[in-house]
Coordinates of C-alpha atoms in Angstrom, one line a residue:
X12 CA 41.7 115.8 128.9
X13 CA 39.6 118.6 130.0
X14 CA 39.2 122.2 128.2
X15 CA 38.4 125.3 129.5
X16 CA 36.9 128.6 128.1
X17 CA 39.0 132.0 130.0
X18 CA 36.7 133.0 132.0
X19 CA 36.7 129.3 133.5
X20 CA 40.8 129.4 133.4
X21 CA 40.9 132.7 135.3
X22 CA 38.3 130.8 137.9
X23 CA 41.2 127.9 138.3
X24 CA 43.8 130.7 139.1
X25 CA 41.5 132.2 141.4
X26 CA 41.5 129.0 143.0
X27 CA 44.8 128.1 143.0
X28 CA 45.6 131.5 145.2
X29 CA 42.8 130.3 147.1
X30 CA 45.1 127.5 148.2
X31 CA 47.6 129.3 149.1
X32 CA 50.0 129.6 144.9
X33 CA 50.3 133.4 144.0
X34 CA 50.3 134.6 140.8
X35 CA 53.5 135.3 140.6
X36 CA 54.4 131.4 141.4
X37 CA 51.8 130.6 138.3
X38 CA 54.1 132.7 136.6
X39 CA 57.1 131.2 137.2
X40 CA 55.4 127.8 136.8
X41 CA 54.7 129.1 133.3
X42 CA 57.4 130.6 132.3
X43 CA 59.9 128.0 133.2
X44 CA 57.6 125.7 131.4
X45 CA 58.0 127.7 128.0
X46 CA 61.5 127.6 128.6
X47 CA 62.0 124.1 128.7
X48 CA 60.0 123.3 126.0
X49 CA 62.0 126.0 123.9
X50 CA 65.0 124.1 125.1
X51 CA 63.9 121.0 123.6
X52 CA 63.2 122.0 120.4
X53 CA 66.3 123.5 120.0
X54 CA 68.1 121.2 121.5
X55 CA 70.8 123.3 122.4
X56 CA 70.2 127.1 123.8
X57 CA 73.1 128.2 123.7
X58 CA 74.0 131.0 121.3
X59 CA 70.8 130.8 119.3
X60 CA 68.5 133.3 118.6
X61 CA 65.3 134.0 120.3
X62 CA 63.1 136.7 119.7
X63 CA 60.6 137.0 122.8
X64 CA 57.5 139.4 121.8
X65 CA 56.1 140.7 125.3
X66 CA 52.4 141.7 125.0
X67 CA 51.0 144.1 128.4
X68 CA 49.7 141.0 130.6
X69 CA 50.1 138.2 132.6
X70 CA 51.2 136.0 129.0
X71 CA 53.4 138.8 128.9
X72 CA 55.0 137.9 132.5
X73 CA 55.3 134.7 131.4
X74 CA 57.2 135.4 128.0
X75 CA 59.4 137.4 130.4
X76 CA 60.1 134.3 133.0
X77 CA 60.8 132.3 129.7
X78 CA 63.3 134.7 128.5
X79 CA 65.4 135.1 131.3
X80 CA 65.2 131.0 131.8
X81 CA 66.6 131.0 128.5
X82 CA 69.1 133.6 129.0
X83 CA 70.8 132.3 131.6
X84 CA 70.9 129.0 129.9
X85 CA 73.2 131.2 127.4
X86 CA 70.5 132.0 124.5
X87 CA 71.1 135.2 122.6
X88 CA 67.9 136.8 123.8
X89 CA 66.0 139.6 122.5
X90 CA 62.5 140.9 124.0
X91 CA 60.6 143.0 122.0
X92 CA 57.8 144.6 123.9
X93 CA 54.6 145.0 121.5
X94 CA 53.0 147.7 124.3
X95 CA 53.5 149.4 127.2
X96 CA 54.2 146.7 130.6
X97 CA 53.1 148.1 134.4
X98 CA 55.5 149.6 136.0
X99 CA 57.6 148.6 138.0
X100 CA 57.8 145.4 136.7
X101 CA 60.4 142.9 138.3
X102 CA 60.4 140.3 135.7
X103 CA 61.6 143.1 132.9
X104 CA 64.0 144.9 135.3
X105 CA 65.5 141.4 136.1
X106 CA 66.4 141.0 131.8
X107 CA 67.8 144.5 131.7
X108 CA 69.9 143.8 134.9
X109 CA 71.2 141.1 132.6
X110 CA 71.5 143.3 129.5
X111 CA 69.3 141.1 127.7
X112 CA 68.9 143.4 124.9
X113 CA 65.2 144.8 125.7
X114 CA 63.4 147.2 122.8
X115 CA 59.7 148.8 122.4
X116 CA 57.3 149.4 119.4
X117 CA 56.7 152.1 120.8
X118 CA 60.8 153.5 120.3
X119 CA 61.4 151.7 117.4
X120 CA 61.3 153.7 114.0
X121 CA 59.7 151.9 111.4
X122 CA 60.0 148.6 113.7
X123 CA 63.7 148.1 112.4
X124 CA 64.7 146.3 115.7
X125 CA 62.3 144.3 115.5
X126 CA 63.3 143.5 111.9
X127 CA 66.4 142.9 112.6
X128 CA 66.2 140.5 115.4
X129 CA 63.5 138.4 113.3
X130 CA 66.2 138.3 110.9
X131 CA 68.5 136.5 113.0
X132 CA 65.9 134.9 115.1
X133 CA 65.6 131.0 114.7
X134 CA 62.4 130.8 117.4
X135 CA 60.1 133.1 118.2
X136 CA 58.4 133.0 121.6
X137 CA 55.0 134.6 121.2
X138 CA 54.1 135.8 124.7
X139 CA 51.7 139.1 123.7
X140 CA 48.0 138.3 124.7
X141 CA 47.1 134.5 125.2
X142 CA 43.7 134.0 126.4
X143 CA 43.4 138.3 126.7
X144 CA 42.3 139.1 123.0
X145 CA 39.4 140.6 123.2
X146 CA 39.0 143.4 120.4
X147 CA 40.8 143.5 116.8
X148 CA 44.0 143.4 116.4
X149 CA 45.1 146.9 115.2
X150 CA 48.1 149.9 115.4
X151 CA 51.5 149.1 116.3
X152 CA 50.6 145.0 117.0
X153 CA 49.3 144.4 114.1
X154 CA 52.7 145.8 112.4
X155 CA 54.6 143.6 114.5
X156 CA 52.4 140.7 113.4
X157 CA 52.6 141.7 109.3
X158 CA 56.6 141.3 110.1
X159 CA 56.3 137.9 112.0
X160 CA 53.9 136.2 109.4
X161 CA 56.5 137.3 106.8
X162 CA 59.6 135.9 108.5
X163 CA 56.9 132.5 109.0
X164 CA 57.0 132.3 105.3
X165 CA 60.6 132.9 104.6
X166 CA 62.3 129.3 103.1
X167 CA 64.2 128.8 106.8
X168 CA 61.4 130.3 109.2
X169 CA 62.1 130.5 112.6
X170 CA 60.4 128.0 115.0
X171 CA 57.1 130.2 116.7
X172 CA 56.1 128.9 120.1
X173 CA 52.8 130.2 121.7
X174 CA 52.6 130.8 125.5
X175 CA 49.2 129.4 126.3
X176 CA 47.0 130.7 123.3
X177 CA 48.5 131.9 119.7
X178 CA 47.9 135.8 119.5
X179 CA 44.9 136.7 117.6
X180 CA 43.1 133.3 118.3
X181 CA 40.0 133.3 121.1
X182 CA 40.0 130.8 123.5
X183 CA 36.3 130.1 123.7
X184 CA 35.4 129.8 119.6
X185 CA 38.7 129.2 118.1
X186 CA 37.8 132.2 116.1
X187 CA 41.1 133.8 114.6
X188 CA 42.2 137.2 113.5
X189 CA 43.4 137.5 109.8
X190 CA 46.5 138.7 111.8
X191 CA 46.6 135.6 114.2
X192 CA 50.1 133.8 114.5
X193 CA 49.9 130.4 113.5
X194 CA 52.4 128.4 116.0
X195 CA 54.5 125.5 115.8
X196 CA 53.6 124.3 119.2
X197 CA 51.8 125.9 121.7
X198 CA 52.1 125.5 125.5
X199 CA 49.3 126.0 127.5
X200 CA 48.9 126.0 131.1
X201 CA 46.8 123.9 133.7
X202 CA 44.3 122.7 131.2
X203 CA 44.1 123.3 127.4
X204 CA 41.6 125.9 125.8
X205 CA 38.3 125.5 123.8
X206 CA 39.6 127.5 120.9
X207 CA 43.2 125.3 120.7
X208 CA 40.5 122.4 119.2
X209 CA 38.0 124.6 117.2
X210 CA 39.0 125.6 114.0
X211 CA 40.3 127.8 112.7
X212 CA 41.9 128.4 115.8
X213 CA 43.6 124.6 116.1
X214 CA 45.3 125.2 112.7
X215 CA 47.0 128.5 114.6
X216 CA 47.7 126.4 117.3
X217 CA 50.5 123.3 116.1
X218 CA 51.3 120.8 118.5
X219 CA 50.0 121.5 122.1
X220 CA 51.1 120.7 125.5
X221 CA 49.7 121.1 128.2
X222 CA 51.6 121.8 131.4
X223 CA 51.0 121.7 135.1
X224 CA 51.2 125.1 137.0
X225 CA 49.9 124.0 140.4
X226 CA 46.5 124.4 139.5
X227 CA 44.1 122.2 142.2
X228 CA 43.5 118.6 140.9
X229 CA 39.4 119.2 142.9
X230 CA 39.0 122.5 141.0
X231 CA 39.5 120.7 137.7
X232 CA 37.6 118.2 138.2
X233 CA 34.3 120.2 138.4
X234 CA 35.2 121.7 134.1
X235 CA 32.2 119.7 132.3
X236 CA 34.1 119.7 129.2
X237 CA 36.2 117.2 127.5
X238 CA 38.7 116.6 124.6
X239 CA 38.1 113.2 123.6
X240 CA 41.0 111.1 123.7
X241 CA 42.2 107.3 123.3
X242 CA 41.7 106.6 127.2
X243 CA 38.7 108.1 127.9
X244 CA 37.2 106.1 124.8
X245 CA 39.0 102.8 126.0
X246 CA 37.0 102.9 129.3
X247 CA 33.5 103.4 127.7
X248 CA 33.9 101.4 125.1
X249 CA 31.4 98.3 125.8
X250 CA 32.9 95.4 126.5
X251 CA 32.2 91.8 124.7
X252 CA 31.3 88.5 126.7
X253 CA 33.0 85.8 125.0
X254 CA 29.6 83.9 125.8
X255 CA 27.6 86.6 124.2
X256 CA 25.5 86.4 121.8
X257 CA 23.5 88.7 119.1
X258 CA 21.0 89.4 121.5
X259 CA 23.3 90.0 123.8
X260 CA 24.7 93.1 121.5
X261 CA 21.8 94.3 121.3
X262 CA 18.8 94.9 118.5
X263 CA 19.1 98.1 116.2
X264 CA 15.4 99.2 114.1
X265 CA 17.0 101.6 111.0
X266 CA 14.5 103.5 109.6
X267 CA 16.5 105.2 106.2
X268 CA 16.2 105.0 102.6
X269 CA 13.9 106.4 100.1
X270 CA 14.0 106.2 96.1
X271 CA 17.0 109.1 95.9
X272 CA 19.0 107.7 98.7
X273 CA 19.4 104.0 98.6
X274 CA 22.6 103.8 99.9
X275 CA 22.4 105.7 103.3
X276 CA 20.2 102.8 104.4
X277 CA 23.3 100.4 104.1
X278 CA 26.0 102.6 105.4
X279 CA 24.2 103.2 109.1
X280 CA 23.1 99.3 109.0
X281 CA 26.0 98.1 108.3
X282 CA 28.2 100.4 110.4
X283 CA 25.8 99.1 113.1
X284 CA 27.4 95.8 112.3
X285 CA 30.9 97.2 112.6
X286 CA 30.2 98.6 115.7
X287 CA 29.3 95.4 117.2
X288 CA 25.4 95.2 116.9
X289 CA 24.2 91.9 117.6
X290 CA 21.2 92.3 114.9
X291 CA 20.1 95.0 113.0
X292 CA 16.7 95.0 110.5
X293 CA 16.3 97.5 108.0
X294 CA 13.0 99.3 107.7
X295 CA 13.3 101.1 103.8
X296 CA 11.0 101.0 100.6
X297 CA 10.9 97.9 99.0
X298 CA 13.0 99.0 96.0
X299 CA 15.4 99.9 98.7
X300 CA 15.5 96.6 99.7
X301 CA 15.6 95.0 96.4
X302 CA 18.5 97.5 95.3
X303 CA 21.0 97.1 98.5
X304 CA 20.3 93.5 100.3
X305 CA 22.7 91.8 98.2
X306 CA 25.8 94.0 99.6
X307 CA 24.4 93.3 102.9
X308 CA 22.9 89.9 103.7
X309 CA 24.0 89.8 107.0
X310 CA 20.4 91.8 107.5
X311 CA 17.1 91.3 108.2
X312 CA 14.5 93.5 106.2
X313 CA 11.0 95.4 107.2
X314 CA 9.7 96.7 103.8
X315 CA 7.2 99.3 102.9
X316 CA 5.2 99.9 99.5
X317 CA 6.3 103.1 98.0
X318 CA 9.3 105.0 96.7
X319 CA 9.4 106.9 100.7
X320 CA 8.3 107.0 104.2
X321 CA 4.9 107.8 104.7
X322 CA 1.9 107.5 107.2
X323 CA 0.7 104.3 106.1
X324 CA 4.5 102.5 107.1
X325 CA 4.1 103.8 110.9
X326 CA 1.7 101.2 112.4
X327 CA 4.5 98.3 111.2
X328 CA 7.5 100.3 112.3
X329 CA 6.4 101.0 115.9
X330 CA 4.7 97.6 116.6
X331 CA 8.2 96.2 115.7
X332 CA 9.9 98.5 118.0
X333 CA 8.8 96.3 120.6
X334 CA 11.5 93.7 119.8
X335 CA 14.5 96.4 119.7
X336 CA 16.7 98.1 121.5
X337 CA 17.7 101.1 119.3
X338 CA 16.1 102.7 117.2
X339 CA 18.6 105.2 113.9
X340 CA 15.8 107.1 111.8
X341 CA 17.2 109.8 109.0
X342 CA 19.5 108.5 106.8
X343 CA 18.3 109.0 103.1
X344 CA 14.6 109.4 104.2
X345 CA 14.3 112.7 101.9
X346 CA 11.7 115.0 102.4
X347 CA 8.8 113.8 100.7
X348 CA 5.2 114.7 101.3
X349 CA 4.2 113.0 104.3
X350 CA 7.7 111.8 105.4
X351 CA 7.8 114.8 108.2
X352 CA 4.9 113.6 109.7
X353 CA 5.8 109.7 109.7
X354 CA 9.1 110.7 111.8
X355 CA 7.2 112.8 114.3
X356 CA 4.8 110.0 114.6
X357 CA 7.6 107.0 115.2
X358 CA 9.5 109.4 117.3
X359 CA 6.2 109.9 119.4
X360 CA 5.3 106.8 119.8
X361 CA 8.8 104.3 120.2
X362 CA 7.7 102.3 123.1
X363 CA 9.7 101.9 126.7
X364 CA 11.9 98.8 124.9
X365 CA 13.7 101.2 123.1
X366 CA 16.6 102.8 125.3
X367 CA 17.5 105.3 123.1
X368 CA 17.2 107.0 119.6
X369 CA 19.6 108.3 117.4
X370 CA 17.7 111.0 114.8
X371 CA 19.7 111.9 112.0
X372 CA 19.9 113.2 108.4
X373 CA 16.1 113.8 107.1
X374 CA 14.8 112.9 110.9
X375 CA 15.8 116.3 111.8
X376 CA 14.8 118.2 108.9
X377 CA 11.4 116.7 109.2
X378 CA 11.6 117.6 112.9
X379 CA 12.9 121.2 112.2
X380 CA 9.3 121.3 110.2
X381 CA 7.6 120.8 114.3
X382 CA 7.4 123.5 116.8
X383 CA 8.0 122.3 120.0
X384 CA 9.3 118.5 118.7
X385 CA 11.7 118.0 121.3
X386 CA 8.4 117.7 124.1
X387 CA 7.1 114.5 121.8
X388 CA 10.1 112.7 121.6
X389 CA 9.3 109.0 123.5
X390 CA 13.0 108.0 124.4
X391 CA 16.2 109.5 125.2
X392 CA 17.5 110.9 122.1
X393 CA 20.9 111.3 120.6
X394 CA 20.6 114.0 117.5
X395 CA 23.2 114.2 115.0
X396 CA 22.9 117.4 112.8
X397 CA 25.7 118.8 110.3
X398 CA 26.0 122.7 110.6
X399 CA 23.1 123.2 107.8
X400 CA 20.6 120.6 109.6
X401 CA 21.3 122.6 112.7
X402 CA 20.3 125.8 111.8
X403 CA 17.2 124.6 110.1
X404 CA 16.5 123.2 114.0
X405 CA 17.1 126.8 115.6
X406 CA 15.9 128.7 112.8
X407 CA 19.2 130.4 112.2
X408 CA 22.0 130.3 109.5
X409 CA 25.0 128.1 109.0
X410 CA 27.7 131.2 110.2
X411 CA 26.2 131.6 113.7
X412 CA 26.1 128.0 114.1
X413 CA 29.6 128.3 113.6
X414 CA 30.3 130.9 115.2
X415 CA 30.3 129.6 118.2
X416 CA 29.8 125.5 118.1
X417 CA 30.3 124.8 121.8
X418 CA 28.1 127.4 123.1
X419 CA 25.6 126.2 120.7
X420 CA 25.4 122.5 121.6
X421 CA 25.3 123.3 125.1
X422 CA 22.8 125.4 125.4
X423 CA 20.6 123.6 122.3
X424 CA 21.3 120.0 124.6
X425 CA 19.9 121.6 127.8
X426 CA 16.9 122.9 125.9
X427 CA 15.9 120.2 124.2
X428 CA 17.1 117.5 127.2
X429 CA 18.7 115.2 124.7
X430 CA 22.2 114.5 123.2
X431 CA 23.6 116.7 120.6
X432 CA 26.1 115.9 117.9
X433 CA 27.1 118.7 115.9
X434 CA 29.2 117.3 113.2
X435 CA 32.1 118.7 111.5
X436 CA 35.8 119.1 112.3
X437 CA 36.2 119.1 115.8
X438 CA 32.7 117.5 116.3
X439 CA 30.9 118.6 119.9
X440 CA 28.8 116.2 122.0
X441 CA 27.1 118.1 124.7
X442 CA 24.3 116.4 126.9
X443 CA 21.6 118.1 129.1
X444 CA 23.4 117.8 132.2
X445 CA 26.3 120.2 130.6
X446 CA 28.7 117.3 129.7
X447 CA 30.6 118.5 126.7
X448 CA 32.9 116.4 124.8
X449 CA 35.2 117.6 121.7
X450 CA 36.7 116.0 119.0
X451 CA 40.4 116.0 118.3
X452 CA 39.9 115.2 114.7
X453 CA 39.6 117.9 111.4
X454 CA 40.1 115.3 108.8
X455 CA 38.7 116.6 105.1
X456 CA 38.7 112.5 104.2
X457 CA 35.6 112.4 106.2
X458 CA 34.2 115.7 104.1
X459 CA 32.0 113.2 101.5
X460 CA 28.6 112.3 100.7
X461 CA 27.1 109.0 103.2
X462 CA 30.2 109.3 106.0
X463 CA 27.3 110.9 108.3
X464 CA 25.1 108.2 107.8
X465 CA 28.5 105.6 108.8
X466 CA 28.8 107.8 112.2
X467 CA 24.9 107.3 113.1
X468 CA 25.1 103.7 112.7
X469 CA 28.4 104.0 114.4
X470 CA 26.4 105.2 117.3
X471 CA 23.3 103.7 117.4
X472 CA 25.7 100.1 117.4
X473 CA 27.4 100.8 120.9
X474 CA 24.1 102.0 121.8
X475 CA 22.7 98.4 121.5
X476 CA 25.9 97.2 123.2
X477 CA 24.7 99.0 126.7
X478 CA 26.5 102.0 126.2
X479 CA 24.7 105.2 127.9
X480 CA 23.5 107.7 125.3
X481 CA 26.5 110.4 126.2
X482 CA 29.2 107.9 125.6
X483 CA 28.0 106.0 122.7
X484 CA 28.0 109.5 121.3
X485 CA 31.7 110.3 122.1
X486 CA 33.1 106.7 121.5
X487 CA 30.9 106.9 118.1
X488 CA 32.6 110.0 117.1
X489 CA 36.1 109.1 118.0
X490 CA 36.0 105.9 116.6
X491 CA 34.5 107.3 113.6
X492 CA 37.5 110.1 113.0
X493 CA 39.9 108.0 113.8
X494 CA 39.1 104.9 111.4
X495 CA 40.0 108.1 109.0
X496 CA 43.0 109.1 110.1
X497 CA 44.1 105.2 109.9
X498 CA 42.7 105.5 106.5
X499 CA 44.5 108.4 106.0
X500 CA 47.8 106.9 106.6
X501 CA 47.3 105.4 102.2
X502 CA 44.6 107.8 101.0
X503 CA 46.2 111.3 102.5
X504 CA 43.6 114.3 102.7
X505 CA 41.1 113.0 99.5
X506 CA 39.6 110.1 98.3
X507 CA 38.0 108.3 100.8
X508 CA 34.1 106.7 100.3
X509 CA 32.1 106.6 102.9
X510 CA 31.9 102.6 102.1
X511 CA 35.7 102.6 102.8
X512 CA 35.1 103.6 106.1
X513 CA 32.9 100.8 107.2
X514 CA 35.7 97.5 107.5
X515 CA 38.2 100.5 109.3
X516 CA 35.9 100.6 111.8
X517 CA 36.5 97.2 114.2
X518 CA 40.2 98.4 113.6
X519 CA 40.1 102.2 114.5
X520 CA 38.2 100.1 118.0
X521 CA 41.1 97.5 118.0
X522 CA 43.1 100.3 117.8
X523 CA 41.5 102.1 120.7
X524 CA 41.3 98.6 123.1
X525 CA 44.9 97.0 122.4
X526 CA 47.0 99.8 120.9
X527 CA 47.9 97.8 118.4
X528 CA 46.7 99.2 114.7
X529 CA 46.3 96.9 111.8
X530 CA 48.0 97.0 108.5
X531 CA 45.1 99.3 106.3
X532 CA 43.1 98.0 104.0
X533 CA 45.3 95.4 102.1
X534 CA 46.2 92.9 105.0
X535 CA 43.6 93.8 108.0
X536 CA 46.0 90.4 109.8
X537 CA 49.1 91.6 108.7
X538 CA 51.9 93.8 109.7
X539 CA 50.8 94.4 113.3
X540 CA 52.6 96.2 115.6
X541 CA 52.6 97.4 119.5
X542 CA 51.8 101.0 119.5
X543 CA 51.8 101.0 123.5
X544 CA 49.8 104.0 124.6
X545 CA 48.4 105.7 121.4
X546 CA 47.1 108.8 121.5
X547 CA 47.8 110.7 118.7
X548 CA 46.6 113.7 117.0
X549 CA 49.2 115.8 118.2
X550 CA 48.0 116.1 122.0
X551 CA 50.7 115.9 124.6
X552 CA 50.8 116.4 128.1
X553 CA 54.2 117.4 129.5
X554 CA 55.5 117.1 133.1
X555 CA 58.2 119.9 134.0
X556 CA 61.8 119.2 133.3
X557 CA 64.1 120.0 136.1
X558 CA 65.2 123.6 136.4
X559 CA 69.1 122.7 136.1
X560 CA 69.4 122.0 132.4

């Protein structure tokens, strides 16, 4: 499913008059839409209370189509105008024609009408500024909002629907007002918005749906940004020859491990494994080795003297690079003298058998120590950096990493020409090219120490399998979130170890390929059932209902 920013949404509408739909048919695209998706939550219209808050704008319009939808389907409608609308304005003059009670912040003394109709209201139909919000919000609106979080926290709150974006929430960051309304549902238009799937804007944002408005399928097609989803993953997944073999799946090199961090190096090598790796040989300390190869002695070992990575281990490393496919450096390397300048050095010198790297964890901290690393690196690159690893990278801080994830990935992917993984709820992938991919998953299971290094080796396994860097980077981090959420299902929001997630992982892929999800953790055989076409994660699309309810 693709997502847009609002400048990029206001380009589709453009384009969409272009072919010959005015505005005002968007409108009524929209507005009926919210209507019928008000319709079916309630279930039936007639004689309950909706309160419709109009904001000055096009959402506003839309609010307005809603409302008289809704009114003439019998609703007891009230529309509560939070500013000033142009004038004339048909849509408005249309409700009052119908006497749908109609009031103004501006008139209203100590906002008692609006009171009083939140009182009564059992939805609320938040139609004020959508993808407009551009300032804070202040004055008379943010009275109106005070009132509307209050009656959200009441023991019987209304139902709140948002018309395309929740008020206060941006659409490019996801960055939220302390005032923003925090939805039930929210129905956006043509495509969904970057900020419905960045926090903290998709915890304002409930369950979306995304309508069609008329916008062109061509014009679409050219947004370079994705929310990752079950079918996407299902066609990029690689597939598996039943004649294959473990060189077919390829050969993964892990370079992870040091004397503080023994088991990183058998969370990514295994995870390998449970991605579908044909082979994959660990490259550690020896007292790595000799701590961890009993809980994994499905793999084959390169040992080096010493407690870390250092200088002297290179020569071995890259002259047994020439018998791999993949190459996943970082996990638990720490930062020991000499370590920095070992990475730079394998990194430098993996030779043409290796299709791609994946650089994680210490990797890029020792890179972040290198100006101008990303002009040595050998082989296409996928890097996976958390928010702190990332502003180490850019010489920045952890808030305007944050501040702004998307932009951030983009831009740092076409500047450095590799793949970037910026890791955290709602991971991003972005590639060179201006690809973007985002997570649906914000899962605090996954907030624990090693579950990074399980997505690396998650990653670098479909890697070996012939996946191309971009979509062994999506696939990775889908797979990984939702082997969570199936987790999640017994554990709830705490608990998890990153170890747990490795056996969930052939099942979140099972999951992803058949639609059928195994019973978790107890029986992996038992209790399976046909899920049909799983999607999940509270992502909808709808298609319009007919107009004559």
């Amino acid at each position: 499913m693709k997502l847009v920013t609002a400048a990029q949404m206001r380009e589709l509408e453009q384009a969409a008059v272009a072919a010959g739909v005015s505005l005002d048919e968007l409108m009524e695209q929209a507005g009926l839409a919210v209507a019928q998706e008000a319709w079916l939550t309630l279930g039936v219209v007639a004689g309950r209370r909706v309160l419709v808050l109009i904001g000055p704008g096009n959402n506003g319009g839309d609010g307005l189509v809603a409302a008289r939808h809704l009114a003439e389907w019998e609703a007891d409608i009230v529309v509560y105008l939070t500013s000033a609308r142009p004038s004339p304005d048909p849509h408005l003059d249309r409700l009052r024609e119908m006497n749908v009670p109609t009031f103004a912040a501006a008139d209203d003394d100590e906002f008692a009408s609006l009171q009083q109709a939140l009182d009564g209201a059992e939805m609320i139909i938040d139609a004020i500024l959508g993808i407009g919000r551009s300032r804070p919000i202040e004055g008379a609106l943010a009275q109106v909002l005070r009132r509307v979080q209050a009656a959200a926290e009441r023991r019987t709150p209304p139902t709140i629907v948002a018309v395309d974006l929740p008020t206060g929430v941006d659409a490019d960051s996801g960055s939220a007002d302390a005032l923003a309304i925090t939805a039930d549902m929210t129905v956006t238009f043509g495509l969904a918005k970057v900020g419905l799937y960045t926090l903290p804007g998709s915890t304002h944002a409930g369950r979306v749906q995304v309508v069609d408005i008329g916008i062109p399928k061509d014009a679409e097609r050219a947004v370079a940004t994705e929310l990752i989803d079950t079918p996407s993953v299902r066609a990029r997944v690689p597939a598996r020859s039943a004649s294959g073999n473990k060189g077919t799946f390829g050969r993964v090199l892990v370079v992870a491990g040091s004397r503080n961090y023994v088991g990183a190096a058998r969370f990514a090598a295994e995870a390998c494994y449970r991605a579908g790796a044909g082979l994959v040989t660990i490259a550690c300390p020896e007292r790595v080795q000799q701590s961890i190869a009993a809980s994994l002695p499905e793999a084959t070992w390169l040992p080096y003297a010493g407690d870390d990575l250092s200088p002297e281990a290179v020569p071995a490393i890259v002259t047994a690079l020439a018998t791999f496919d993949v190459l996943l450096i970082g996990p638990g390397l720490g930062q020991a003298d000499g370590t920095a300048a070992a990475v730079t050095t394998i990194v430098r010198e993996a030779p043409d058998r290796v299709r791609a790297i994946v650089i994680d964890a210490d990797a890029l901290n020792a890179l972040a120590k290198t100006p101008g690393w990303h002009r040595g690196v050998a082989r296409p690159a996928i890097l996976t950096p958390h928010p702190g690893e990332m502003s180490r990278l850019l010489g920045t801080t952890v808030e305007d990493v944050q501040r702004d994830r998307l932009n951030v990935a983009t831009k740092t992917a076409a500047e450095w020409g590799q793949i970037v993984v910026l890791k955290g709820a709602h991971t991003v992938i972005a590639a060179p090219d201006g690809r973007a991919a985002i997570s649906p998953h914000a899962n605090p299971l996954l907030a624990t120490a090693g579950t990074g290094d399980v997505l690396a080796g998650t990653i670098a396994g479909l890697l070996a399998q012939g996946a191309e860097p971009f979509d062994a980077a999506t696939c990775g981090v889908y797979v990984h979130g939702l082997a969570a959420e199936e987790l999640g299902e017994d554990l709830g929001d705490r608990g998890l170890l990153a170890s747990d997630l490795l056996p969930a992982l052939p099942r979140a892929i099972r999951t992803i390929l058949l639609g059928k999800r195994a019973h978790p953790i107890t029986n992996p055989l038992a209790g399976l059932g046909d899920l049909g076409a799983f999607s999940g994660f509270g992502v909808e699309t709808s298609s319009s209902l007919p107009n004559d309810l």
